[in-house]
Amino acid sequence: MAQIGKIYLGGREGKNNSKEIFYSGIAFQLNLDSQIDILYSFDNGNLEVEMRKGQNSIVARCKQVLSDEEILKNGFEYCQKSLDILSLQNHIHMHTLQPVDEHTLVINYNGQYSLRRVGILEFCPQIGVNIIQKDKDGNVIPLQKQPQLSWEPAFRFYRLSQMSSDLYEAYRNLFLAFESTLNQICPKNNDESETKWFKRALNFISIKIDLLTIVPFGTKDPVAFLVGTQYENVRCSLFHSKNKIMLPHENLNPKVISEAYTILLRLWREINGVYFDISNSGSVMTYTGFKLIMDGLFKESFKLQFTDDITPPNSNDTLVSPKNHPLFSLSNLSYDNNSKPDKIILKGEITLEKLSKRMLIHRIAILTKNTLFSIDYIKDSLSTEGIDVFETCQSVHLINKKTPITMF
């Protein structure tokens, strides 16, 4: 049975080596180690959520065969429900960390079980620019300080959005900031519906802002895209509660919210720059520069390896296993630099039938030119018992300092 720490994720042996088999499962990282053992049951025992004392993982598992998207969406929702119950019943308040970019899945493909680890590395380049302005005689001209901004209500919502540790809360506050700013530019009429005003306002700002630069490449109608993806699919689901209560983490895929947040943030910042001359300045690495660096590191060749070495990573690491434990290399490697402009994805897999029946995984390494690039560390360990294939999907995400947060 596949496990993270002592928690059963899924696999053919069944829970506690019984015949009670869960075909799908997912584990998310928590912000704290659990203080108690918890097991919640939903849907007449078809779905369970479990936490173990001392572990910082929460697991949702299901007796149905689900796709990876279904596991992520449903597993995340039931983990949130479980954390709600824990908060009220046991006065223990926890939340998940980066659920879209960091999780572990058990998936059943036509009777074969795969264990997939999804991890992410934040690539933070150190870039600095020192500007010196001189007159014709070579005398240094002091740079003028940026004038203080005139406060607007939207700023409060933006700050709360950036401070949030919860993706859904971050989106709600960002949309309130966006809505406030949009209404300032193009006020809503009293007899106008929200949808009509939203479309009119977007068409109005499109006179000065090329919305095609905001939406995904290939979008033909950016206004229709923004109305559909931002207002109808996400905003209405998170805000409306007149006829049916729509909870923040219910019936919405966190991946969809994450992508919507990134686009909405880009649009709101662009509006502020064009209409209110609020600079988005700062020394940043461009997407083109990031892609060139990543291509140089990984396009020709790279390695993905794992080990059961429990040594926590540190900035001085040069070895996949500091304790010289056995290393296992993944095959069928792929490099994707086209999914998002600020992210590249490295994938690999290994068939486990010729290896030990039960292996523990603590450290997953990316190597370029035989040099250690990063370590994805699983404190609670992954056990591969009952698994046919181990997969990993490791992302490198460009994070420019002094730019807004987009990962929650």
Short mmCIF file of C-alpha atoms in Angstrom, two decimals:
data_model
loop_
_atom_site.label_atom_id
_atom_site.label_comp_id
_atom_site.label_asym_id
_atom_site.label_seq_id
_atom_site.Cartn_x
_atom_site.Cartn_y
_atom_site.Cartn_z
CA MET A 1 0.00 0.00 0.00
CA ALA A 2 1.32 3.40 -0.99
CA GLN A 3 1.81 5.67 2.01
CA ILE A 4 3.03 9.12 2.95
CA GLY A 5 4.52 8.68 6.38
CA LYS A 6 2.06 6.41 8.19
CA ILE A 7 -0.98 7.46 6.14
CA TYR A 8 -2.39 5.16 3.45
CA LEU A 9 -2.71 6.92 0.09
CA GLY A 10 -4.00 4.06 -2.06
CA GLY A 11 -2.89 0.90 -3.79
CA ARG A 12 -3.72 -2.74 -4.29
CA GLU A 13 -2.90 -4.07 -0.80
CA GLY A 14 -5.67 -1.96 0.66
CA LYS A 15 -5.81 0.03 3.88
CA ASN A 16 -3.86 -1.69 6.64
CA ASN A 17 -3.23 -4.58 4.20
CA SER A 18 -6.95 -5.36 4.17
CA LYS A 19 -9.21 -5.85 1.17
CA GLU A 20 -10.58 -2.32 1.57
CA ILE A 21 -8.95 -0.79 -1.49
CA PHE A 22 -8.88 2.90 -2.33
CA TYR A 23 -8.08 3.39 -6.00
CA SER A 24 -7.38 7.13 -5.89
CA GLY A 25 -5.68 9.35 -3.33
CA ILE A 26 -3.94 12.68 -2.82
CA ALA A 27 -1.77 14.23 -0.11
CA PHE A 28 -1.32 17.95 0.50
CA GLN A 29 1.20 19.66 2.74
CA LEU A 30 -0.07 21.45 5.85
CA ASN A 31 1.36 24.58 7.43
CA LEU A 32 1.80 22.70 10.73
CA ASP A 33 2.36 19.15 11.95
CA SER A 34 -0.90 17.60 13.08
CA GLN A 35 -1.34 17.49 16.86
CA ILE A 36 -3.66 14.48 16.80
CA ASP A 37 -4.68 11.44 14.72
CA ILE A 38 -7.84 12.15 12.73
CA LEU A 39 -9.91 10.01 10.35
CA TYR A 40 -13.05 11.45 8.75
CA SER A 41 -15.42 9.45 6.54
CA PHE A 42 -17.64 10.89 3.79
CA ASP A 43 -20.10 9.57 1.19
CA ASN A 44 -20.96 6.40 3.13
CA GLY A 45 -17.31 5.46 3.52
CA ASN A 46 -16.48 5.91 -0.15
CA LEU A 47 -14.10 8.76 0.68
CA GLU A 48 -11.84 9.26 3.70
CA VAL A 49 -9.59 12.05 4.95
CA GLU A 50 -6.79 11.26 7.37
CA MET A 51 -4.11 13.05 9.37
CA ARG A 52 -1.54 11.58 11.75
CA LYS A 53 0.04 13.16 14.78
CA GLY A 54 3.48 14.56 13.98
CA GLN A 55 2.93 14.62 10.20
CA ASN A 56 2.40 17.76 8.12
CA SER A 57 0.36 15.93 5.47
CA ILE A 58 -3.38 15.59 4.96
CA VAL A 59 -4.63 12.75 2.75
CA ALA A 60 -7.93 12.28 0.91
CA ARG A 61 -8.56 8.86 -0.66
CA CYS A 62 -11.45 7.46 -2.67
CA LYS A 63 -12.70 3.99 -3.59
CA GLN A 64 -13.49 5.15 -7.12
CA VAL A 65 -11.07 5.36 -10.05
CA LEU A 66 -10.70 9.08 -10.71
CA SER A 67 -8.66 11.14 -13.18
CA ASP A 68 -5.83 13.26 -11.85
CA GLU A 69 -7.94 16.42 -12.24
CA GLU A 70 -10.84 14.80 -10.36
CA ILE A 71 -8.52 13.64 -7.57
CA LEU A 72 -7.10 17.15 -7.20
CA LYS A 73 -10.50 18.87 -7.23
CA ASN A 74 -12.44 16.42 -5.02
CA GLY A 75 -9.54 15.64 -2.72
CA PHE A 76 -8.88 19.32 -2.09
CA GLU A 77 -12.55 20.03 -1.34
CA TYR A 78 -12.86 17.21 1.22
CA CYS A 79 -9.57 18.12 2.86
CA GLN A 80 -10.95 21.63 3.36
CA LYS A 81 -14.17 20.24 4.86
CA SER A 82 -12.09 18.12 7.25
CA LEU A 83 -10.00 21.11 8.32
CA ASP A 84 -13.27 22.99 8.96
CA ILE A 85 -14.50 20.20 11.26
CA LEU A 86 -11.13 19.99 13.02
CA SER A 87 -11.14 23.75 13.62
CA LEU A 88 -14.57 23.74 15.25
CA GLN A 89 -14.42 20.44 17.08
CA ASN A 90 -10.80 20.37 18.27
CA HIS A 91 -9.82 24.07 18.12
CA ILE A 92 -6.90 23.22 15.83
CA HIS A 93 -6.59 25.62 12.92
CA MET A 94 -4.52 24.61 9.89
CA HIS A 95 -4.43 25.17 6.14
CA THR A 96 -2.85 23.61 3.08
CA LEU A 97 0.23 25.04 1.40
CA GLN A 98 0.47 25.54 -2.38
CA PRO A 99 -2.01 22.74 -3.17
CA VAL A 100 -1.79 23.21 -6.94
CA ASP A 101 2.00 23.10 -7.17
CA GLU A 102 2.91 20.63 -4.42
CA HIS A 103 1.04 17.38 -3.81
CA THR A 104 1.28 13.60 -4.15
CA LEU A 105 -1.21 11.48 -6.10
CA VAL A 106 -2.12 7.81 -6.39
CA ILE A 107 -3.78 7.15 -9.75
CA ASN A 108 -5.14 3.92 -11.22
CA TYR A 109 -4.53 3.55 -14.97
CA ASN A 110 -6.36 0.48 -16.28
CA GLY A 111 -5.46 -1.57 -13.22
CA GLN A 112 -1.94 -0.22 -12.81
CA TYR A 113 -1.14 2.05 -9.89
CA SER A 114 1.03 5.12 -10.30
CA LEU A 115 2.43 7.25 -7.49
CA ARG A 116 3.04 10.81 -8.71
CA ARG A 117 4.94 13.45 -6.81
CA VAL A 118 4.33 17.06 -7.92
CA GLY A 119 6.90 19.53 -6.62
CA ILE A 120 8.00 23.09 -7.33
CA LEU A 121 11.16 25.14 -6.98
CA GLU A 122 11.02 28.93 -6.78
CA PHE A 123 13.76 30.41 -8.98
CA CYS A 124 14.61 33.84 -7.53
CA PRO A 125 17.29 35.63 -9.58
CA GLN A 126 19.30 38.34 -7.87
CA ILE A 127 19.06 41.36 -10.18
CA GLY A 128 19.99 44.89 -9.26
CA VAL A 129 20.17 48.13 -11.23
CA ASN A 130 21.86 51.29 -10.01
CA ILE A 131 20.86 54.38 -12.03
CA ILE A 132 23.11 57.46 -11.97
CA GLN A 133 21.97 60.57 -13.85
CA LYS A 134 24.48 63.31 -14.70
CA ASP A 135 24.28 66.74 -16.30
CA LYS A 136 26.41 67.93 -19.24
CA ASP A 137 29.27 68.83 -16.88
CA GLY A 138 29.33 65.38 -15.29
CA ASN A 139 27.67 66.39 -12.06
CA VAL A 140 25.39 63.79 -10.49
CA ILE A 141 21.73 64.79 -10.58
CA PRO A 142 19.85 63.47 -7.53
CA LEU A 143 17.05 61.13 -8.51
CA GLN A 144 13.59 62.32 -7.69
CA LYS A 145 11.69 60.28 -5.17
CA GLN A 146 8.47 58.65 -6.27
CA PRO A 147 5.54 60.79 -5.16
CA GLN A 148 3.27 59.33 -2.50
CA LEU A 149 0.23 57.62 -3.96
CA SER A 150 -3.21 58.93 -3.23
CA TRP A 151 -4.94 56.21 -1.22
CA GLU A 152 -7.80 54.28 -2.82
CA PRO A 153 -10.03 51.56 -1.29
CA ALA A 154 -8.70 49.06 -3.84
CA PHE A 155 -5.29 49.23 -2.17
CA ARG A 156 -6.70 47.65 1.00
CA PHE A 157 -8.12 44.68 -0.89
CA TYR A 158 -4.87 44.25 -2.82
CA ARG A 159 -2.79 44.20 0.37
CA LEU A 160 -5.09 41.66 2.00
CA SER A 161 -4.91 39.53 -1.14
CA GLN A 162 -1.11 39.51 -1.11
CA MET A 163 -0.99 38.76 2.63
CA SER A 164 -3.30 35.77 2.37
CA SER A 165 -2.10 32.20 2.81
CA ASP A 166 -5.27 30.89 1.15
CA LEU A 167 -5.67 30.94 -2.64
CA TYR A 168 -9.44 31.44 -2.56
CA GLU A 169 -9.30 34.28 -0.05
CA ALA A 170 -6.51 35.87 -2.11
CA TYR A 171 -8.65 35.76 -5.24
CA ARG A 172 -11.73 37.21 -3.52
CA ASN A 173 -9.78 40.21 -2.25
CA LEU A 174 -8.00 40.74 -5.56
CA PHE A 175 -11.31 40.75 -7.41
CA LEU A 176 -12.67 43.32 -4.96
CA ALA A 177 -9.62 45.50 -5.70
CA PHE A 178 -10.14 45.02 -9.44
CA GLU A 179 -13.88 45.75 -9.20
CA SER A 180 -13.25 48.92 -7.20
CA THR A 181 -10.68 50.21 -9.67
CA LEU A 182 -12.81 49.31 -12.69
CA ASN A 183 -15.82 51.11 -11.23
CA GLN A 184 -13.65 54.17 -10.65
CA ILE A 185 -12.77 54.27 -14.35
CA CYS A 186 -16.13 53.20 -15.75
CA PRO A 187 -18.88 53.58 -13.12
CA LYS A 188 -21.74 51.10 -13.05
CA ASN A 189 -25.17 52.52 -13.84
CA ASN A 190 -27.92 52.01 -11.26
CA ASP A 191 -30.15 50.08 -13.66
CA GLU A 192 -27.30 48.04 -15.13
CA SER A 193 -26.73 44.36 -14.33
CA GLU A 194 -23.32 43.24 -13.07
CA THR A 195 -22.64 41.22 -16.20
CA LYS A 196 -23.53 44.05 -18.60
CA TRP A 197 -21.44 46.52 -16.64
CA PHE A 198 -18.48 44.13 -16.53
CA LYS A 199 -18.58 43.67 -20.31
CA ARG A 200 -18.99 47.42 -20.92
CA ALA A 201 -16.15 48.31 -18.57
CA LEU A 202 -13.79 45.78 -20.14
CA ASN A 203 -14.60 47.08 -23.61
CA PHE A 204 -13.98 50.62 -22.33
CA ILE A 205 -10.50 49.88 -20.94
CA SER A 206 -9.63 47.88 -24.07
CA ILE A 207 -9.35 51.23 -25.88
CA LYS A 208 -6.14 51.94 -23.94
CA ILE A 209 -5.06 48.41 -22.94
CA ASP A 210 -4.46 45.60 -25.41
CA LEU A 211 -6.30 42.79 -23.62
CA LEU A 212 -4.78 40.22 -25.97
CA THR A 213 -1.51 40.70 -24.05
CA ILE A 214 -3.29 39.75 -20.82
CA VAL A 215 -5.18 36.61 -21.84
CA PRO A 216 -3.66 33.29 -23.03
CA PHE A 217 -2.14 33.18 -26.49
CA GLY A 218 -4.67 32.31 -29.17
CA THR A 219 -7.68 33.87 -27.42
CA LYS A 220 -9.88 35.46 -30.11
CA ASP A 221 -12.25 37.49 -27.93
CA PRO A 222 -10.46 38.68 -24.75
CA VAL A 223 -13.54 40.40 -23.30
CA ALA A 224 -15.65 37.24 -23.64
CA PHE A 225 -12.77 35.21 -22.19
CA LEU A 226 -12.42 37.46 -19.14
CA VAL A 227 -16.17 37.58 -18.54
CA GLY A 228 -16.38 33.80 -18.73
CA THR A 229 -13.27 32.78 -16.79
CA GLN A 230 -13.14 35.58 -14.23
CA TYR A 231 -16.70 36.78 -13.64
CA GLU A 232 -19.02 33.87 -14.46
CA ASN A 233 -16.87 30.85 -13.58
CA VAL A 234 -14.92 32.12 -10.57
CA ARG A 235 -16.19 35.43 -9.19
CA CYS A 236 -19.86 34.39 -9.13
CA SER A 237 -19.03 31.02 -7.59
CA LEU A 238 -17.01 32.57 -4.78
CA PHE A 239 -19.25 35.56 -4.00
CA HIS A 240 -22.89 34.63 -4.66
CA SER A 241 -24.76 33.00 -1.78
CA LYS A 242 -28.37 34.09 -2.19
CA ASN A 243 -29.88 30.82 -3.40
CA LYS A 244 -27.11 28.37 -2.57
CA ILE A 245 -24.19 28.79 -0.25
CA MET A 246 -21.00 28.44 -2.28
CA LEU A 247 -18.11 27.84 0.08
CA PRO A 248 -14.63 29.14 -0.76
CA HIS A 249 -13.14 25.71 -1.54
CA GLU A 250 -16.23 23.97 -2.89
CA ASN A 251 -16.79 22.79 -6.46
CA LEU A 252 -13.88 24.78 -7.86
CA ASN A 253 -10.60 23.33 -9.04
CA PRO A 254 -7.71 25.11 -7.25
CA LYS A 255 -5.73 24.96 -10.50
CA VAL A 256 -8.44 27.04 -12.20
CA ILE A 257 -8.38 29.61 -9.38
CA SER A 258 -4.60 29.85 -9.50
CA GLU A 259 -4.59 30.55 -13.24
CA ALA A 260 -7.45 33.06 -12.89
CA TYR A 261 -5.57 34.89 -10.10
CA THR A 262 -2.45 35.30 -12.24
CA ILE A 263 -4.41 36.77 -15.18
CA LEU A 264 -6.52 39.05 -12.98
CA LEU A 265 -3.45 40.36 -11.18
CA ARG A 266 -1.74 41.15 -14.49
CA LEU A 267 -4.84 43.00 -15.70
CA TRP A 268 -5.31 45.00 -12.50
CA ARG A 269 -1.67 46.08 -12.41
CA GLU A 270 -1.83 47.11 -16.07
CA ILE A 271 -4.96 49.19 -15.43
CA ASN A 272 -3.22 50.98 -12.57
CA GLY A 273 -0.20 51.70 -14.73
CA VAL A 274 -2.17 53.06 -17.68
CA TYR A 275 -4.89 55.03 -15.88
CA PHE A 276 -3.19 56.12 -12.65
CA ASP A 277 0.51 56.09 -13.58
CA ILE A 278 1.29 53.61 -10.81
CA SER A 279 4.60 52.15 -11.85
CA ASN A 280 5.24 48.41 -11.96
CA SER A 281 8.93 49.23 -11.90
CA GLY A 282 11.63 47.05 -10.42
CA SER A 283 14.62 45.06 -11.58
CA VAL A 284 13.16 41.86 -12.99
CA MET A 285 14.15 38.94 -15.15
CA THR A 286 12.06 38.81 -18.29
CA TYR A 287 10.22 35.67 -19.36
CA THR A 288 12.54 35.47 -22.39
CA GLY A 289 15.61 35.64 -20.16
CA PHE A 290 14.17 32.96 -17.86
CA LYS A 291 13.44 30.65 -20.79
CA LEU A 292 16.98 31.11 -22.18
CA ILE A 293 18.50 30.15 -18.82
CA MET A 294 16.21 27.14 -18.38
CA ASP A 295 16.82 25.96 -21.96
CA GLY A 296 20.56 26.15 -21.32
CA LEU A 297 20.20 24.05 -18.18
CA PHE A 298 17.67 21.42 -19.21
CA LYS A 299 16.82 21.40 -22.92
CA GLU A 300 19.66 19.11 -23.97
CA SER A 301 19.79 16.84 -20.94
CA PHE A 302 19.00 16.55 -17.24
CA LYS A 303 18.51 13.83 -14.64
CA LEU A 304 15.83 13.07 -12.07
CA GLN A 305 16.90 10.84 -9.18
CA PHE A 306 15.50 9.83 -5.79
CA THR A 307 16.78 8.29 -2.61
CA ASP A 308 15.57 7.18 0.82
CA ASP A 309 18.17 9.43 2.50
CA ILE A 310 16.22 11.37 5.16
CA THR A 311 18.78 14.20 5.39
CA PRO A 312 16.98 17.57 5.17
CA PRO A 313 18.26 19.73 2.27
CA ASN A 314 20.35 22.84 2.77
CA SER A 315 21.91 25.49 0.55
CA ASN A 316 25.30 23.74 0.63
CA ASP A 317 24.03 20.42 -0.75
CA THR A 318 26.10 18.99 -3.60
CA LEU A 319 24.98 15.34 -3.37
CA VAL A 320 21.62 13.71 -3.99
CA SER A 321 22.32 11.55 -0.93
CA PRO A 322 24.72 13.09 1.62
CA LYS A 323 24.76 9.71 3.45
CA ASN A 324 25.60 7.82 0.23
CA HIS A 325 22.35 5.86 0.11
CA PRO A 326 21.42 4.11 -3.15
CA LEU A 327 20.19 6.38 -5.97
CA PHE A 328 17.50 5.55 -8.50
CA SER A 329 17.25 7.36 -11.84
CA LEU A 330 13.97 8.03 -13.62
CA SER A 331 13.52 7.51 -17.35
CA ASN A 332 11.16 8.78 -20.08
CA LEU A 333 12.32 12.30 -19.23
CA SER A 334 10.58 15.31 -20.75
CA TYR A 335 11.19 19.07 -20.63
CA ASP A 336 8.29 21.51 -21.18
CA ASN A 337 9.03 25.22 -21.52
CA ASN A 338 5.73 26.19 -23.16
CA SER A 339 3.10 25.60 -20.45
CA LYS A 340 3.50 29.06 -18.87
CA PRO A 341 5.94 31.91 -19.56
CA ASP A 342 7.22 31.89 -15.96
CA LYS A 343 7.43 28.13 -15.44
CA ILE A 344 9.17 25.07 -16.88
CA ILE A 345 8.23 21.47 -16.09
CA LEU A 346 10.49 18.42 -15.83
CA LYS A 347 8.92 14.96 -15.84
CA GLY A 348 10.17 11.41 -15.43
CA GLU A 349 9.05 7.97 -14.33
CA ILE A 350 10.38 4.59 -13.25
CA THR A 351 8.78 1.14 -13.30
CA LEU A 352 9.08 -0.43 -9.88
CA GLU A 353 8.59 -4.13 -10.68
CA LYS A 354 12.33 -4.82 -10.87
CA LEU A 355 13.11 -2.85 -7.72
CA SER A 356 12.38 -3.50 -4.07
CA LYS A 357 8.70 -4.16 -3.31
CA ARG A 358 8.73 -1.42 -0.70
CA MET A 359 10.91 1.65 -1.13
CA LEU A 360 10.96 4.90 0.80
CA ILE A 361 11.45 8.22 -0.97
CA HIS A 362 12.63 11.29 0.93
CA ARG A 363 14.68 13.29 -1.58
CA ILE A 364 13.92 13.84 -5.29
CA ALA A 365 16.73 15.58 -7.13
CA ILE A 366 17.06 17.55 -10.34
CA LEU A 367 20.54 17.41 -11.85
CA THR A 368 21.91 19.36 -14.79
CA LYS A 369 25.26 18.48 -16.32
CA ASN A 370 25.68 16.04 -13.39
CA THR A 371 25.46 18.93 -10.94
CA LEU A 372 22.77 19.07 -8.26
CA PHE A 373 20.23 21.78 -9.10
CA SER A 374 17.51 21.23 -6.47
CA ILE A 375 15.98 18.83 -3.96
CA ASP A 376 12.29 18.18 -3.44
CA TYR A 377 12.20 16.98 0.17
CA ILE A 378 9.39 14.80 1.52
CA LYS A 379 9.75 14.86 5.29
CA ASP A 380 7.08 12.21 5.92
CA SER A 381 8.52 9.88 3.22
CA LEU A 382 6.71 8.16 0.36
CA SER A 383 6.31 4.38 0.39
CA THR A 384 5.96 2.66 -3.00
CA GLU A 385 4.45 -0.64 -1.83
CA GLY A 386 1.51 -1.62 -4.03
CA ILE A 387 2.63 0.79 -6.79
CA ASP A 388 3.66 -0.16 -10.33
CA VAL A 389 5.11 3.16 -11.53
CA PHE A 390 6.60 6.13 -9.70
CA GLU A 391 6.31 9.47 -11.54
CA THR A 392 7.47 12.95 -10.70
CA CYS A 393 6.54 16.33 -12.13
CA GLN A 394 9.00 18.98 -10.97
CA SER A 395 8.40 22.64 -11.87
CA VAL A 396 10.76 25.60 -11.75
CA HIS A 397 8.84 28.86 -11.27
CA LEU A 398 10.34 32.30 -11.88
CA ILE A 399 9.90 34.55 -8.85
CA ASN A 400 11.05 38.12 -9.31
CA LYS A 401 11.59 39.90 -6.01
CA LYS A 402 9.60 43.09 -5.50
CA THR A 403 6.83 41.72 -7.71
CA PRO A 404 3.40 40.51 -6.57
CA ILE A 405 2.87 37.04 -5.13
CA THR A 406 1.01 34.57 -7.35
CA MET A 407 1.49 31.31 -5.42
CA PHE A 408 -0.54 30.52 -2.31
#
